[in-house]
C-alpha positions as semicolon CSV with decimal commas, in nm:
position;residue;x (nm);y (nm);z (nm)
1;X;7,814;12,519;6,330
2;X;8,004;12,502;6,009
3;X;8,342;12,310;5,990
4;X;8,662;12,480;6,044
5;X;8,799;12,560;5,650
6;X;9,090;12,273;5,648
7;X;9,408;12,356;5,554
8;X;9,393;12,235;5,231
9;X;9,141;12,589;5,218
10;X;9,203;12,814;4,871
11;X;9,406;13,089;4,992
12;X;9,635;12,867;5,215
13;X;9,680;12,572;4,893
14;X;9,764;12,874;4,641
15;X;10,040;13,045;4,898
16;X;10,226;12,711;5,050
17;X;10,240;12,609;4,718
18;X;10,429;12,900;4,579
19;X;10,649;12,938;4,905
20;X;10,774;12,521;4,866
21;X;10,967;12,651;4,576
22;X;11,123;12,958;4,700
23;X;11,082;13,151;5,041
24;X;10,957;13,527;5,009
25;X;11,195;13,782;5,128
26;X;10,877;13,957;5,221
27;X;10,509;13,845;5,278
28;X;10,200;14,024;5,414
29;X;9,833;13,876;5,487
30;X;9,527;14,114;5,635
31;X;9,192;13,986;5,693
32;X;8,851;14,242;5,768
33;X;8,638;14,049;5,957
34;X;8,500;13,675;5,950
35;X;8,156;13,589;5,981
36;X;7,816;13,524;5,780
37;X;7,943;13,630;5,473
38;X;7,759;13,466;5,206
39;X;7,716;13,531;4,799
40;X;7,348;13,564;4,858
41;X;7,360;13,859;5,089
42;X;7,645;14,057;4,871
43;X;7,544;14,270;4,518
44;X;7,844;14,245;4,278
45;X;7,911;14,634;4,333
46;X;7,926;14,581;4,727
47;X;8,162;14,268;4,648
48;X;8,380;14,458;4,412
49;X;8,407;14,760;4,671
50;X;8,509;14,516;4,959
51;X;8,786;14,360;4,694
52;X;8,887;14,711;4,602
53;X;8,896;14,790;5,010
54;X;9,141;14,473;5,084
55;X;9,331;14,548;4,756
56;X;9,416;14,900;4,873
57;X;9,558;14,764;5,228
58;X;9,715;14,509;5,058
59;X;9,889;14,729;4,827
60;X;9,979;14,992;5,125
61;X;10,132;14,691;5,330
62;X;10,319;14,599;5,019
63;X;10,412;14,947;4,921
64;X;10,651;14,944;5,304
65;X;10,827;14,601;5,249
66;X;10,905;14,600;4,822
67;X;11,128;14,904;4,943
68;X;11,287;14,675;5,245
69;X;11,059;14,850;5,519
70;X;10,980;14,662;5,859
71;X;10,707;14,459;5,901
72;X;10,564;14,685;6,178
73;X;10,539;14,967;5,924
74;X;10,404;14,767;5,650
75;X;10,118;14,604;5,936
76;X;10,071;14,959;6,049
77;X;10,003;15,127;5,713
78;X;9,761;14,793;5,595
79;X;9,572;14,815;5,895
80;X;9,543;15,217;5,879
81;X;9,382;15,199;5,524
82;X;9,101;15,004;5,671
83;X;9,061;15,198;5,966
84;X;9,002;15,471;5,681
85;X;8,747;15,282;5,487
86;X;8,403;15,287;5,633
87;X;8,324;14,913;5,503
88;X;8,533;14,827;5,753
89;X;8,430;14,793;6,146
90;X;8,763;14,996;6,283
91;X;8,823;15,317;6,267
92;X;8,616;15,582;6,080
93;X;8,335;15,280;5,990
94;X;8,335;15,149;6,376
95;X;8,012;15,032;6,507
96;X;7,856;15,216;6,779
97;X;7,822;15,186;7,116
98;X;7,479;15,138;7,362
99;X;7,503;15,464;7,405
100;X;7,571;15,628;7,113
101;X;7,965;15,642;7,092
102;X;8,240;15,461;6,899
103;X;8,495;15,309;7,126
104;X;8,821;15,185;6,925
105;X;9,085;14,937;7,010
106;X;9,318;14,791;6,855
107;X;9,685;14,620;6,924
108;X;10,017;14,575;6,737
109;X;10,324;14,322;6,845
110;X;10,667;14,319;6,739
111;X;10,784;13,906;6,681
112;X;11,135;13,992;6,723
113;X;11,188;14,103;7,043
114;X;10,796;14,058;7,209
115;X;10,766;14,406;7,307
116;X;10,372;14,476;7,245
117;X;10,086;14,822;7,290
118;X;9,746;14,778;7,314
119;X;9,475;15,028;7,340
120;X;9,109;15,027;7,444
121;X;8,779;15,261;7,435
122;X;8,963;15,536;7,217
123;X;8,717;15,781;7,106
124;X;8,906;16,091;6,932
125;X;9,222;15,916;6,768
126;X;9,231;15,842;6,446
127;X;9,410;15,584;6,396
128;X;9,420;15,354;6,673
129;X;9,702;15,104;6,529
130;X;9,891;15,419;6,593
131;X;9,832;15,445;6,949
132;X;9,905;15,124;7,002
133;X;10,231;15,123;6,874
134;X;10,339;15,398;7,045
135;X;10,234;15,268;7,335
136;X;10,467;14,950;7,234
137;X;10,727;15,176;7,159
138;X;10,737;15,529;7,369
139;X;10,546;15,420;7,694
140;X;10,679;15,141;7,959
141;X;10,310;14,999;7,932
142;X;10,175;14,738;7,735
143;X;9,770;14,840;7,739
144;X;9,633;15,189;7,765
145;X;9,233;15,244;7,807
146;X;9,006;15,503;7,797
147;X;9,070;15,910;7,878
148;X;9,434;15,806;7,966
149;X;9,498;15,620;7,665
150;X;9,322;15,953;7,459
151;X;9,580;16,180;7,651
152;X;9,857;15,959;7,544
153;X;9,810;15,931;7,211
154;X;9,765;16,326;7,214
155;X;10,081;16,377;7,373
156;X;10,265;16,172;7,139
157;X;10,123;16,376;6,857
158;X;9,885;16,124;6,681
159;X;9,657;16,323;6,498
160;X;9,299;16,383;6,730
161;X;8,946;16,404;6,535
162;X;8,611;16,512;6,680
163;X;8,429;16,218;6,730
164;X;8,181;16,293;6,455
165;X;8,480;16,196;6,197
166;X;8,354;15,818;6,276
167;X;8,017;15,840;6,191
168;X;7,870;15,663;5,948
169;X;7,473;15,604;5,886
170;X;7,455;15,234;5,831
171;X;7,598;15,203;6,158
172;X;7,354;15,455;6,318
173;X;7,082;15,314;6,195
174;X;7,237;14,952;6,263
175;X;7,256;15,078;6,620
176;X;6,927;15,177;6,648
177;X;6,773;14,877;6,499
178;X;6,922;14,661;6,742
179;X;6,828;14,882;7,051
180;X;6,505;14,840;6,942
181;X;6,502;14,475;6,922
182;X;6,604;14,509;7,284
183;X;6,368;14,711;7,387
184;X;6,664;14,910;7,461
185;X;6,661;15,302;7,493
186;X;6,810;15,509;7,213
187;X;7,075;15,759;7,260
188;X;7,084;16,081;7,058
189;X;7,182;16,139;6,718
190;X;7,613;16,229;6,823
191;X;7,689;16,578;6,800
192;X;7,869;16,641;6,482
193;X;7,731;16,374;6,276
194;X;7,511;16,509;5,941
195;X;7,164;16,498;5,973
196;X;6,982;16,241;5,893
197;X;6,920;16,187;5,581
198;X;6,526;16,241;5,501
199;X;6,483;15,941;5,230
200;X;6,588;15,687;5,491
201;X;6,322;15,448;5,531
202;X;6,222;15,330;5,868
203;X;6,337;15,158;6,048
204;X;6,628;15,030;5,882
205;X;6,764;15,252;5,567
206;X;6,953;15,081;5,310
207;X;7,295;15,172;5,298
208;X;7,516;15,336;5,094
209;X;7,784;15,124;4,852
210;X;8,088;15,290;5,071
211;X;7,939;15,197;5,360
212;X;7,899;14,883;5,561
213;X;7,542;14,679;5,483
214;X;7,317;14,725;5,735
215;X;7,216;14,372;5,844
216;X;7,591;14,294;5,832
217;X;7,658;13,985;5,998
218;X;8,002;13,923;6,073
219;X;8,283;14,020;6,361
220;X;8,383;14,352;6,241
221;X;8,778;14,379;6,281
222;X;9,048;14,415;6,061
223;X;9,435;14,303;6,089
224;X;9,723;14,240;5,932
225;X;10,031;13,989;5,955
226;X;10,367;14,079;5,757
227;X;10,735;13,949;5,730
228;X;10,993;14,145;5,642
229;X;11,285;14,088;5,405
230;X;11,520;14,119;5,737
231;X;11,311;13,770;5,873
232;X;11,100;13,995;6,126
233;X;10,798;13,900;6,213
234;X;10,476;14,145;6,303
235;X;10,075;14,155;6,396
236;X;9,840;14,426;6,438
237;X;9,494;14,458;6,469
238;X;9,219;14,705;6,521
239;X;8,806;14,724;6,591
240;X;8,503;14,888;6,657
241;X;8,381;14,618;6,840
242;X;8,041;14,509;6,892
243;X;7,706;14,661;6,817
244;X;7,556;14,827;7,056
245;X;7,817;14,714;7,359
246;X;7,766;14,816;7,712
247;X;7,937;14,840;8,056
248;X;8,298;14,951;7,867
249;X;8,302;14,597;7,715
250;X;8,660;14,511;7,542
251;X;8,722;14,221;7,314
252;X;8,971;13,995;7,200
253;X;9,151;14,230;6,985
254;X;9,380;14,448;7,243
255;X;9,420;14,154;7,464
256;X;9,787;14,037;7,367
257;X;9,790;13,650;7,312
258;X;9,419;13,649;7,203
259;X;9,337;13,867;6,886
260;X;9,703;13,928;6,847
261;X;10,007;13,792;6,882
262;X;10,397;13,797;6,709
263;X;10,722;13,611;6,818
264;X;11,017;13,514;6,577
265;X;11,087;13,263;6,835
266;X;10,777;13,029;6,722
267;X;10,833;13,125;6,363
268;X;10,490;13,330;6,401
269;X;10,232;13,608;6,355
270;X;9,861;13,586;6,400
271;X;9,530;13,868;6,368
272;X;9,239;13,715;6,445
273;X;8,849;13,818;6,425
274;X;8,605;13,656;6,533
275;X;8,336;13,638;6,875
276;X;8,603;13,826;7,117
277;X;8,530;13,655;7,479
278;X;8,564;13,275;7,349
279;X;8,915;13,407;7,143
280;X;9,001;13,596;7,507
281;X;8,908;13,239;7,670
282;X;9,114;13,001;7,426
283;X;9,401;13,245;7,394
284;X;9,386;13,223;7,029
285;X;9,690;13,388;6,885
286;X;9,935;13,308;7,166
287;X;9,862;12,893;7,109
288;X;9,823;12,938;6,736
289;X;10,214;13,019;6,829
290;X;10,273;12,784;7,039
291;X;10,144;12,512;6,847
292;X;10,386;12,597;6,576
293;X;10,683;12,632;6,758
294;X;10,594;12,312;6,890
295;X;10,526;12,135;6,559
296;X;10,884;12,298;6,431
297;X;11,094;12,206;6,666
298;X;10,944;11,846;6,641
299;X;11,056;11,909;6,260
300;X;11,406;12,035;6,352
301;X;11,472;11,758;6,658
302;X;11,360;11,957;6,925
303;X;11,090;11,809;7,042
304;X;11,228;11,756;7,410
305;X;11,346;12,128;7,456
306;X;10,977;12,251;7,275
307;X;10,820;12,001;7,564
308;X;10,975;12,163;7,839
309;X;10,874;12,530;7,700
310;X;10,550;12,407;7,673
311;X;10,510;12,252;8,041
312;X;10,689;12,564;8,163
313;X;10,379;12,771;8,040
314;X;10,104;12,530;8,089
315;X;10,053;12,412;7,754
316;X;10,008;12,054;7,597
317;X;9,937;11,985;7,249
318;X;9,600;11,860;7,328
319;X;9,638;11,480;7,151
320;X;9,771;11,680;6,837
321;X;9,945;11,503;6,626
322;X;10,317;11,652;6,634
323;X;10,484;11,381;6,410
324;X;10,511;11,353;6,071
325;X;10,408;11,733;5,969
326;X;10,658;11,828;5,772
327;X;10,471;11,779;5,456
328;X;10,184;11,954;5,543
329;X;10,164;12,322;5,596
330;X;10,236;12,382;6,012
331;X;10,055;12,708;6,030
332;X;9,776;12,543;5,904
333;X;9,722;12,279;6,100
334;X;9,762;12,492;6,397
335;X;9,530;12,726;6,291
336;X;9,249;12,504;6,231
337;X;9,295;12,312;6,583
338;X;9,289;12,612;6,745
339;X;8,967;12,742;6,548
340;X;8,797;12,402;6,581
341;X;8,862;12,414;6,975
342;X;8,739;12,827;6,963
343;X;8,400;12,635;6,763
344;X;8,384;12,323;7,036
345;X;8,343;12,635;7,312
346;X;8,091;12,810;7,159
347;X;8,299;13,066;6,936
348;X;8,302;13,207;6,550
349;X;8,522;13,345;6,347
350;X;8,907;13,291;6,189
351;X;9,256;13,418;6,171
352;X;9,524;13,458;5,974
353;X;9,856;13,389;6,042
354;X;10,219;13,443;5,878
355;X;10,509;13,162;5,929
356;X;10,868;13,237;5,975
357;X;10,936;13,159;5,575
358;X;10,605;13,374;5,450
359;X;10,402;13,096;5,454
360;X;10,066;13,254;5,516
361;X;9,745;13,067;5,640
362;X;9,396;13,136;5,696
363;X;9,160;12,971;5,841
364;X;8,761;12,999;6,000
365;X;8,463;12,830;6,125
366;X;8,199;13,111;5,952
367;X;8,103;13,111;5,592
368;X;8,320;13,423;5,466
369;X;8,617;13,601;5,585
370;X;8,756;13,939;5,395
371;X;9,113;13,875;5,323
372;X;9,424;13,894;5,093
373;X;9,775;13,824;5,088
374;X;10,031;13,905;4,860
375;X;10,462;13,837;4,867
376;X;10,785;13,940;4,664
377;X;10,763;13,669;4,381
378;X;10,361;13,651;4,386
379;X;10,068;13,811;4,290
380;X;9,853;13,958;4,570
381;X;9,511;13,782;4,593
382;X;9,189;13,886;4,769
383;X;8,882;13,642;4,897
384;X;8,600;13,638;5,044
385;X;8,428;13,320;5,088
386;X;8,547;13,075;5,296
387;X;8,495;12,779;4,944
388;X;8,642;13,082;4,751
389;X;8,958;13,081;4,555
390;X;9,171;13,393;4,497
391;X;9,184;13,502;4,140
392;X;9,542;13,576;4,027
């Protein structure tokens, strides 16, 4: 397995540095997906279009909080753009199910007051970052699956597509390679999708630049983490998830406290992406949290009351070193102890995460991620690789 990206990583070096001199009022990171991203395996055009796909959700995020929106708004309209863009695996470029569907879900979490909505196996919405904030915001719930959460979102009057709308080939075809590897059966073509196209070579067709390649290998999600010039914090995230998935299976990403996670309290917001069960099993964004505000209130003098909240929800620092971190970059160091303890399970992938003063970190145990962050006083910045630093 390769070693977790330390916090000294590109992205992370560039932003803390900036943000030692002067706080952002505002500051937004989005990620689309860790995994085996490698130069190799990308053509300059397909590099440039994934750029020019994080670019645009950086610059819709950005486009809410220059005019003093909230960070939910600015996470919801980042995350929406790459539910729109079929590169990415949420949304109209979602993988496909075993049998033949695409099942969305996605969460959002307001770091101000905790209040969360999650969503699971969506089918006609969409955008399911929508859903989920409404169920954050107009049901009593916290996680809606399935028919019910369909009916929901319909009643709320979030705009309903066929499910057609969410095809896309490489995925088909994606799907169907890997049912045959199984020795799987293979479901019919979904009604409403566009024939298929007769130059496709069998069994696997290349794909087309605006879509995703086809022997993509890499946790298809996308997310976003934002604070706002009001010193909220937010997270949202959203997925197709797996391949050819079976038996209704849900990931990391709508379970709160382990794809996604927000409280102002910890000075905290993480999206993560990676292989969902092992995030679901080391409650990735909730510790990433709680490592922080632990770490902090050591900073501040707190260390005794951060003790007791941590024994009070089962939580130790592991042997972490909680002394002394003040001159190195919290988020960081919590975010790589958390990914190197995803990697000594079993599990790939990364996250990114947004402090209380902007400070934004990223960090992952797989060769790429697709991300970007960008701040009042700073130039957004896009990567890609995990060695990879972010042009200005």
């Amino acid at each position: 397995m390769k070693s977790v990206l330390t916090a000294a990583a590109a992205l992370t070096l560039l932003a803390s540095s900036a943000l030692a001199q002067e706080a952002p009022s505002w500051s937004l990171a989005i990620h689309g997906g860790a995994g085996v991203i490698e130069r190799a395996n990308l053509t300059p055009e397909r590099d440039a279009a994934y750029r020019a796909g994080l670019q645009a959700a950086l610059d819709a995020g950005s486009a809410v909080l220059t005019q003093g929106g909230s960070a939910l708004d600015a996470v919801q309209a980042a995350v929406q753009t790459m539910e729109d863009n079929p590169l990415f695996n949420a949304g109209r470029g979602a993988v496909f199910t075993a049998a033949g569907k695409n099942e969305l879900d996605a969460a959002v979490m307001n770091g101000s007051d905790l209040t969360a909505g999650s969503v699971a196996g969506l089918t006609r919405t969409r955008h399911p970052i929508a859903a989920a904030r409404a169920v954050m915001e107009r049901s009593p719930h916290v996680m809606l699956i399935g028919e019910g959460a369909e009916t929901f979102a319909a009643s709320v009057g979030l705009e309903q597509v066929e499910p057609g709308f969410f095809f896309t080939e490489s995925r088909w075809q994606a799907l169907l390679k890997a049912l045959r590897d199984k020795n799987l059966p293979l479901p019919p073509r979904p009604q409403g999708a566009p024939p298929e196209p007769a130059t496709l070579a069998r069994p696997v067709p290349l794909a087309s630049l605006n879509e995703a390649p086809l022997d993509e290998r890499k946790f298809g999600t996308v997310g976003a983490v934002a604070l706002d010039s009001q010193g909220r914090l937010a997270a949202g995230t959203s997925t197709g998830g797996m391949t050819a998935k079976q038996w209704g299976r849900v990931g990391d990403v709508p379970v709160i406290g382990a794809g996604t996670y927000a409280s102002n309290a910890d000075g905290c917001a993480v999206s993560a992406t990676g292989s969902g069960e092992y995030f679901i099993r080391a409650t990735v964004a909730r510790d990433i949290c709680a490592r922080i505000g632990l770490m902090r209130a050591n900073q501040d003098g707190n260390l005794n009351a951060a003790l007791e909240r941590a024994d009070a929800a089962n939580k130790t620092s592991n042997g972490d070193t909680i002394t002394a971190v003040h001159e190195l970059q919290i988020e960081a160091v919590a975010a790589d102890a958390e990914i190197a303890e995803v990697g000594a399970i079993g599990g790939d992938g990364g996250v990114i995460v947004m402090g209380k003063d902007g400070a934004v970190a990223f960090s992952m145990n797989t060769s790429g991620m697709y991300r970007g962050e960008a701040g009042s006083g700073r130039p957004s910045r896009v990567a890609i690789y995990a060695d990879e630093e972010a042009a200005r």
